[in-house]
Amino acid sequence: MPEIPPSSFLAEMVQRGDLILPERGRRRRAAAEATETSARDGAAAPGARPSGQRLSPIEEMIARQNVLFDQLLQRQTALLKAVERMMTVLERRGGGLAGGGGTFSPMPRVAIFVDVPNIVYAAERLGVQIDWGKVLNYLTRDRQLVRATAYAPISDDTFQRLETQKFVQPFYNLPYRILTKPLKRFGNGEIKANFDVELAIDALTMADRLDIICLVSGDGDFRRMVELVQAKGVRVEVVAFGASTAGELRVVADDFIDIGQHLHEFTVTK
């Protein structure tokens, strides 16, 4: 029988690596296999946890937070893309960026105030009939309509139906708010219904919620109202027939639209 080396000699062989014990051999083989796997798949992440080992409560909390952060990032990215698409559409419509300064600007808010008899009488003198639906479409292009109001006098004849009356009928079935007042008959035979006060009060009351006011009238009595509205930062566009518009009203308006120059866009097609 061969002589068994003393234990001290065996210990020295183990330390030098000349003798590998079974348990230590298994550990070395596992380490070698792990090294080969890392070489194939790339270096393992620092602090990587062996598979099958449970995370600590803190690590689980961090993992959940990472998942929530990824989900939030995806939602924010999708939202930014949607905003970019919306801004592109608005820029194509001409209401995207205001003044080139990079400040987002929505569609301007507009209100329309129609002095009906002033315009109707001027149209009759020219032998044309106003299409108020066309007027509304023209004045609200690329704008957000807040309100359109028609100030229409009505007959004092109680037997005449309201919807058939001259100054009211053209606005029926259109998105106008119709404000009426009975005609007044004077001793000299004159018939009149003046809406200057009502129209001016409505315009001044709404001015803080508007960007543009379209005054459809050529009456010079509205000059002071226009100036007060402009002092609130509101743009005022006067819409009327040029020949019957007071000069002082045209002077103060931010823009004047001559209906006579837009007959094909503002009148009834025969």
Short mmCIF file of C-alpha atoms in Angstrom, two decimals:
data_model
loop_
_atom_site.label_atom_id
_atom_site.label_comp_id
_atom_site.label_asym_id
_atom_site.label_seq_id
_atom_site.Cartn_x
_atom_site.Cartn_y
_atom_site.Cartn_z
CA MET A 1 0.00 0.00 0.00
CA PRO A 2 1.39 3.40 -0.96
CA GLU A 3 2.39 5.66 1.83
CA ILE A 4 -0.06 8.46 2.61
CA PRO A 5 1.63 11.85 2.76
CA PRO A 6 1.31 13.75 6.02
CA SER A 7 -1.50 16.33 6.32
CA SER A 8 0.90 19.25 6.31
CA PHE A 9 2.24 18.13 2.97
CA LEU A 10 -1.28 17.84 1.53
CA ALA A 11 -2.10 21.32 2.75
CA GLU A 12 0.94 22.70 0.97
CA MET A 13 -0.12 20.96 -2.27
CA VAL A 14 -3.62 22.46 -2.00
CA GLN A 15 -2.18 25.93 -1.46
CA ARG A 16 0.11 25.55 -4.50
CA GLY A 17 -2.83 24.28 -6.59
CA ASP A 18 -1.25 20.89 -7.19
CA LEU A 19 -4.14 19.20 -5.44
CA ILE A 20 -7.80 20.20 -5.92
CA LEU A 21 -10.31 19.03 -3.39
CA PRO A 22 -13.75 17.92 -4.71
CA GLU A 23 -15.77 20.86 -3.26
CA ARG A 24 -13.23 23.45 -4.28
CA GLY A 25 -13.10 21.86 -7.72
CA ARG A 26 -16.82 22.32 -8.17
CA ARG A 27 -16.52 25.98 -7.23
CA ARG A 28 -13.67 26.51 -9.67
CA ARG A 29 -15.61 24.82 -12.47
CA ALA A 30 -18.64 27.04 -11.74
CA ALA A 31 -16.43 30.12 -11.78
CA ALA A 32 -14.86 29.02 -15.06
CA GLU A 33 -18.29 28.47 -16.63
CA ALA A 34 -19.45 31.89 -15.43
CA THR A 35 -16.34 33.46 -16.94
CA GLU A 36 -17.02 31.74 -20.27
CA THR A 37 -20.65 32.90 -20.22
CA SER A 38 -19.57 36.48 -19.53
CA ALA A 39 -17.09 36.29 -22.37
CA ARG A 40 -19.85 35.16 -24.74
CA ASP A 41 -22.61 37.52 -23.61
CA GLY A 42 -20.54 40.49 -22.52
CA ALA A 43 -19.50 41.59 -19.10
CA ALA A 44 -22.17 41.36 -16.43
CA ALA A 45 -23.49 44.61 -15.03
CA PRO A 46 -21.76 45.73 -11.83
CA GLY A 47 -23.62 44.52 -8.81
CA ALA A 48 -25.71 42.07 -10.86
CA ARG A 49 -27.65 39.65 -8.70
CA PRO A 50 -27.48 35.89 -9.41
CA SER A 51 -30.67 34.50 -10.88
CA GLY A 52 -33.14 33.05 -8.44
CA GLN A 53 -32.08 35.28 -5.56
CA ARG A 54 -34.89 37.52 -4.24
CA LEU A 55 -34.55 41.31 -4.13
CA SER A 56 -34.51 43.16 -0.88
CA PRO A 57 -37.51 45.44 -0.09
CA ILE A 58 -35.49 48.54 -1.02
CA GLU A 59 -34.39 46.97 -4.30
CA GLU A 60 -37.99 45.98 -5.08
CA MET A 61 -39.13 49.57 -4.43
CA ILE A 62 -36.41 50.94 -6.72
CA ALA A 63 -37.36 48.43 -9.41
CA ARG A 64 -41.02 49.48 -9.25
CA GLN A 65 -40.04 53.15 -9.42
CA ASN A 66 -37.94 52.45 -12.51
CA VAL A 67 -40.93 50.77 -14.19
CA LEU A 68 -43.20 53.71 -13.31
CA PHE A 69 -40.60 56.17 -14.57
CA ASP A 70 -40.36 54.32 -17.90
CA GLN A 71 -44.15 54.38 -18.27
CA LEU A 72 -44.29 58.09 -17.44
CA LEU A 73 -41.53 58.82 -19.94
CA GLN A 74 -43.45 56.99 -22.66
CA ARG A 75 -46.63 58.96 -21.93
CA GLN A 76 -44.79 62.28 -21.89
CA THR A 77 -43.11 61.45 -25.19
CA ALA A 78 -46.47 60.61 -26.78
CA LEU A 79 -47.97 63.86 -25.43
CA LEU A 80 -45.13 65.97 -26.82
CA LYS A 81 -45.57 64.37 -30.23
CA ALA A 82 -49.31 65.15 -30.13
CA VAL A 83 -48.59 68.80 -29.22
CA GLU A 84 -46.10 69.07 -32.07
CA ARG A 85 -48.71 67.75 -34.52
CA MET A 86 -51.30 70.23 -33.21
CA MET A 87 -48.89 73.17 -33.54
CA THR A 88 -48.07 72.13 -37.09
CA VAL A 89 -51.77 72.15 -38.00
CA LEU A 90 -52.30 75.58 -36.40
CA GLU A 91 -49.28 77.04 -38.18
CA ARG A 92 -50.66 75.85 -41.51
CA ARG A 93 -53.94 77.60 -40.69
CA GLY A 94 -52.12 80.83 -39.88
CA GLY A 95 -52.87 80.78 -36.15
CA GLY A 96 -49.83 78.97 -34.83
CA LEU A 97 -47.00 81.16 -33.55
CA ALA A 98 -47.71 84.80 -32.82
CA GLY A 99 -45.26 87.40 -34.09
CA GLY A 100 -42.55 84.86 -34.76
CA GLY A 101 -41.50 85.10 -31.12
CA GLY A 102 -42.22 81.48 -30.34
CA THR A 103 -45.25 82.15 -28.13
CA PHE A 104 -48.16 79.84 -28.77
CA SER A 105 -51.29 81.67 -29.87
CA PRO A 106 -54.75 80.05 -30.25
CA MET A 107 -57.35 81.17 -32.79
CA PRO A 108 -58.40 84.78 -32.04
CA ARG A 109 -61.80 85.23 -30.39
CA VAL A 110 -64.21 87.37 -32.37
CA ALA A 111 -67.66 88.88 -31.80
CA ILE A 112 -69.83 90.41 -34.52
CA PHE A 113 -72.24 93.28 -33.89
CA VAL A 114 -74.65 94.10 -36.75
CA ASP A 115 -76.50 97.41 -36.99
CA VAL A 116 -79.12 95.85 -39.27
CA PRO A 117 -81.06 98.86 -40.60
CA ASN A 118 -77.85 100.79 -41.31
CA ILE A 119 -76.60 98.05 -43.63
CA VAL A 120 -79.96 96.98 -45.10
CA TYR A 121 -80.89 100.51 -46.18
CA ALA A 122 -77.46 101.00 -47.78
CA ALA A 123 -77.83 97.69 -49.63
CA GLU A 124 -81.28 98.64 -50.90
CA ARG A 125 -79.90 101.85 -52.37
CA LEU A 126 -77.49 99.72 -54.40
CA GLY A 127 -80.14 97.16 -55.31
CA VAL A 128 -78.44 94.23 -53.55
CA GLN A 129 -79.46 91.87 -50.74
CA ILE A 130 -77.03 90.86 -48.01
CA ASP A 131 -76.51 87.15 -47.31
CA TRP A 132 -75.81 87.19 -43.58
CA GLY A 133 -74.63 83.61 -43.58
CA LYS A 134 -71.87 84.56 -46.02
CA VAL A 135 -70.97 87.59 -43.90
CA LEU A 136 -70.62 85.36 -40.85
CA ASN A 137 -68.43 82.84 -42.69
CA TYR A 138 -66.18 85.59 -44.07
CA LEU A 139 -65.63 87.31 -40.73
CA THR A 140 -64.96 84.11 -38.77
CA ARG A 141 -62.36 82.51 -41.04
CA ASP A 142 -59.52 81.14 -38.87
CA ARG A 143 -61.23 82.65 -35.84
CA GLN A 144 -63.24 81.43 -32.87
CA LEU A 145 -66.73 82.94 -32.89
CA VAL A 146 -67.84 83.97 -29.41
CA ARG A 147 -71.10 85.68 -30.40
CA ALA A 148 -72.85 87.27 -33.37
CA THR A 149 -75.65 89.71 -32.56
CA ALA A 150 -78.09 91.35 -34.96
CA TYR A 151 -79.81 94.51 -33.69
CA ALA A 152 -83.09 94.56 -35.61
CA PRO A 153 -86.04 96.96 -35.27
CA ILE A 154 -89.50 95.42 -35.51
CA SER A 155 -92.86 96.79 -36.55
CA ASP A 156 -95.29 98.09 -33.96
CA ASP A 157 -97.98 96.13 -35.78
CA THR A 158 -98.85 93.37 -33.32
CA PHE A 159 -100.47 91.27 -36.07
CA GLN A 160 -97.28 90.91 -38.10
CA ARG A 161 -95.31 87.78 -37.28
CA LEU A 162 -91.83 88.50 -35.98
CA GLU A 163 -90.00 85.98 -38.20
CA THR A 164 -91.48 87.52 -41.36
CA GLN A 165 -90.40 91.06 -40.65
CA LYS A 166 -87.93 92.79 -42.92
CA PHE A 167 -85.02 93.21 -40.49
CA VAL A 168 -85.48 89.89 -38.69
CA GLN A 169 -86.24 87.31 -41.39
CA PRO A 170 -82.73 87.29 -42.97
CA PHE A 171 -81.21 86.12 -39.66
CA TYR A 172 -83.57 83.25 -38.95
CA ASN A 173 -81.92 79.80 -38.93
CA LEU A 174 -78.49 81.42 -38.67
CA PRO A 175 -76.26 81.46 -35.55
CA TYR A 176 -77.08 85.08 -34.72
CA ARG A 177 -78.54 86.36 -31.47
CA ILE A 178 -81.37 88.66 -32.59
CA LEU A 179 -82.03 91.67 -30.37
CA THR A 180 -85.19 93.56 -31.30
CA LYS A 181 -86.77 96.90 -30.45
CA PRO A 182 -90.09 98.33 -31.73
CA LEU A 183 -89.92 101.13 -34.26
CA LYS A 184 -90.81 104.55 -32.93
CA ARG A 185 -93.17 106.81 -34.88
CA PHE A 186 -92.66 110.54 -34.48
CA GLY A 187 -95.15 113.36 -35.09
CA ASN A 188 -93.42 114.41 -38.30
CA GLY A 189 -94.00 110.92 -39.72
CA GLU A 190 -90.43 109.76 -39.14
CA ILE A 191 -89.95 106.14 -38.09
CA LYS A 192 -86.81 105.23 -36.19
CA ALA A 193 -85.27 102.56 -33.96
CA ASN A 194 -81.84 103.40 -32.59
CA PHE A 195 -79.65 100.63 -31.13
CA ASP A 196 -76.53 102.72 -30.50
CA VAL A 197 -76.69 102.39 -26.72
CA GLU A 198 -77.48 98.65 -26.64
CA LEU A 199 -74.79 97.78 -29.16
CA ALA A 200 -72.15 99.90 -27.43
CA ILE A 201 -72.92 98.42 -23.99
CA ASP A 202 -72.73 94.86 -25.32
CA ALA A 203 -69.42 95.49 -27.08
CA LEU A 204 -67.81 97.12 -24.04
CA THR A 205 -69.11 94.39 -21.73
CA MET A 206 -67.67 91.59 -23.86
CA ALA A 207 -64.40 93.31 -24.78
CA ASP A 208 -62.37 91.66 -22.02
CA ARG A 209 -63.16 88.22 -23.48
CA LEU A 210 -62.41 89.12 -27.10
CA ASP A 211 -59.49 89.67 -29.43
CA ILE A 212 -61.46 91.15 -32.35
CA ILE A 213 -64.75 93.02 -32.68
CA CYS A 214 -66.42 93.29 -36.08
CA LEU A 215 -68.72 96.30 -36.14
CA VAL A 216 -71.06 95.92 -39.10
CA SER A 217 -72.24 99.52 -39.41
CA GLY A 218 -71.21 102.78 -41.01
CA ASP A 219 -72.71 104.98 -38.29
CA GLY A 220 -70.22 107.61 -37.07
CA ASP A 221 -71.89 107.64 -33.64
CA PHE A 222 -69.92 104.48 -32.82
CA ARG A 223 -66.56 106.24 -33.02
CA ARG A 224 -66.20 106.73 -29.24
CA MET A 225 -67.21 103.13 -28.58
CA VAL A 226 -64.51 101.94 -30.98
CA GLU A 227 -61.88 104.01 -29.17
CA LEU A 228 -62.91 102.62 -25.76
CA VAL A 229 -62.78 99.04 -27.00
CA GLN A 230 -59.38 99.59 -28.59
CA ALA A 231 -58.11 100.95 -25.26
CA LYS A 232 -58.78 97.46 -23.85
CA GLY A 233 -56.45 95.95 -26.45
CA VAL A 234 -59.18 94.71 -28.79
CA ARG A 235 -58.85 95.03 -32.57
CA VAL A 236 -61.88 96.65 -34.23
CA GLU A 237 -62.85 95.94 -37.83
CA VAL A 238 -65.58 98.09 -39.36
CA VAL A 239 -67.66 96.39 -42.07
CA ALA A 240 -69.99 98.55 -44.16
CA PHE A 241 -70.59 100.06 -47.59
CA GLY A 242 -67.86 102.58 -48.27
CA ALA A 243 -70.16 105.22 -49.72
CA SER A 244 -72.37 105.26 -46.61
CA THR A 245 -69.70 105.00 -43.91
CA ALA A 246 -68.82 108.04 -41.80
CA GLY A 247 -65.27 109.24 -42.31
CA GLU A 248 -64.57 109.52 -38.56
CA LEU A 249 -65.47 105.85 -38.13
CA ARG A 250 -63.17 104.69 -40.91
CA VAL A 251 -60.30 106.72 -39.42
CA VAL A 252 -60.38 105.05 -36.00
CA ALA A 253 -60.98 101.49 -37.23
CA ASP A 254 -58.06 99.07 -37.23
CA ASP A 255 -59.37 97.77 -40.54
CA PHE A 256 -62.21 98.74 -42.85
CA ILE A 257 -63.93 96.14 -45.02
CA ASP A 258 -65.95 97.69 -47.82
CA ILE A 259 -68.92 95.44 -48.58
CA GLY A 260 -69.12 97.04 -52.00
CA GLN A 261 -65.74 95.49 -52.82
CA HIS A 262 -66.93 92.03 -51.70
CA LEU A 263 -70.40 91.80 -53.23
CA HIS A 264 -69.84 88.27 -54.55
CA GLU A 265 -68.86 87.16 -51.02
CA PHE A 266 -71.50 89.09 -49.04
CA THR A 267 -74.67 89.18 -51.14
CA VAL A 268 -77.43 86.80 -52.19
CA THR A 269 -76.72 85.15 -55.54
CA LYS A 270 -79.57 85.67 -57.98
#
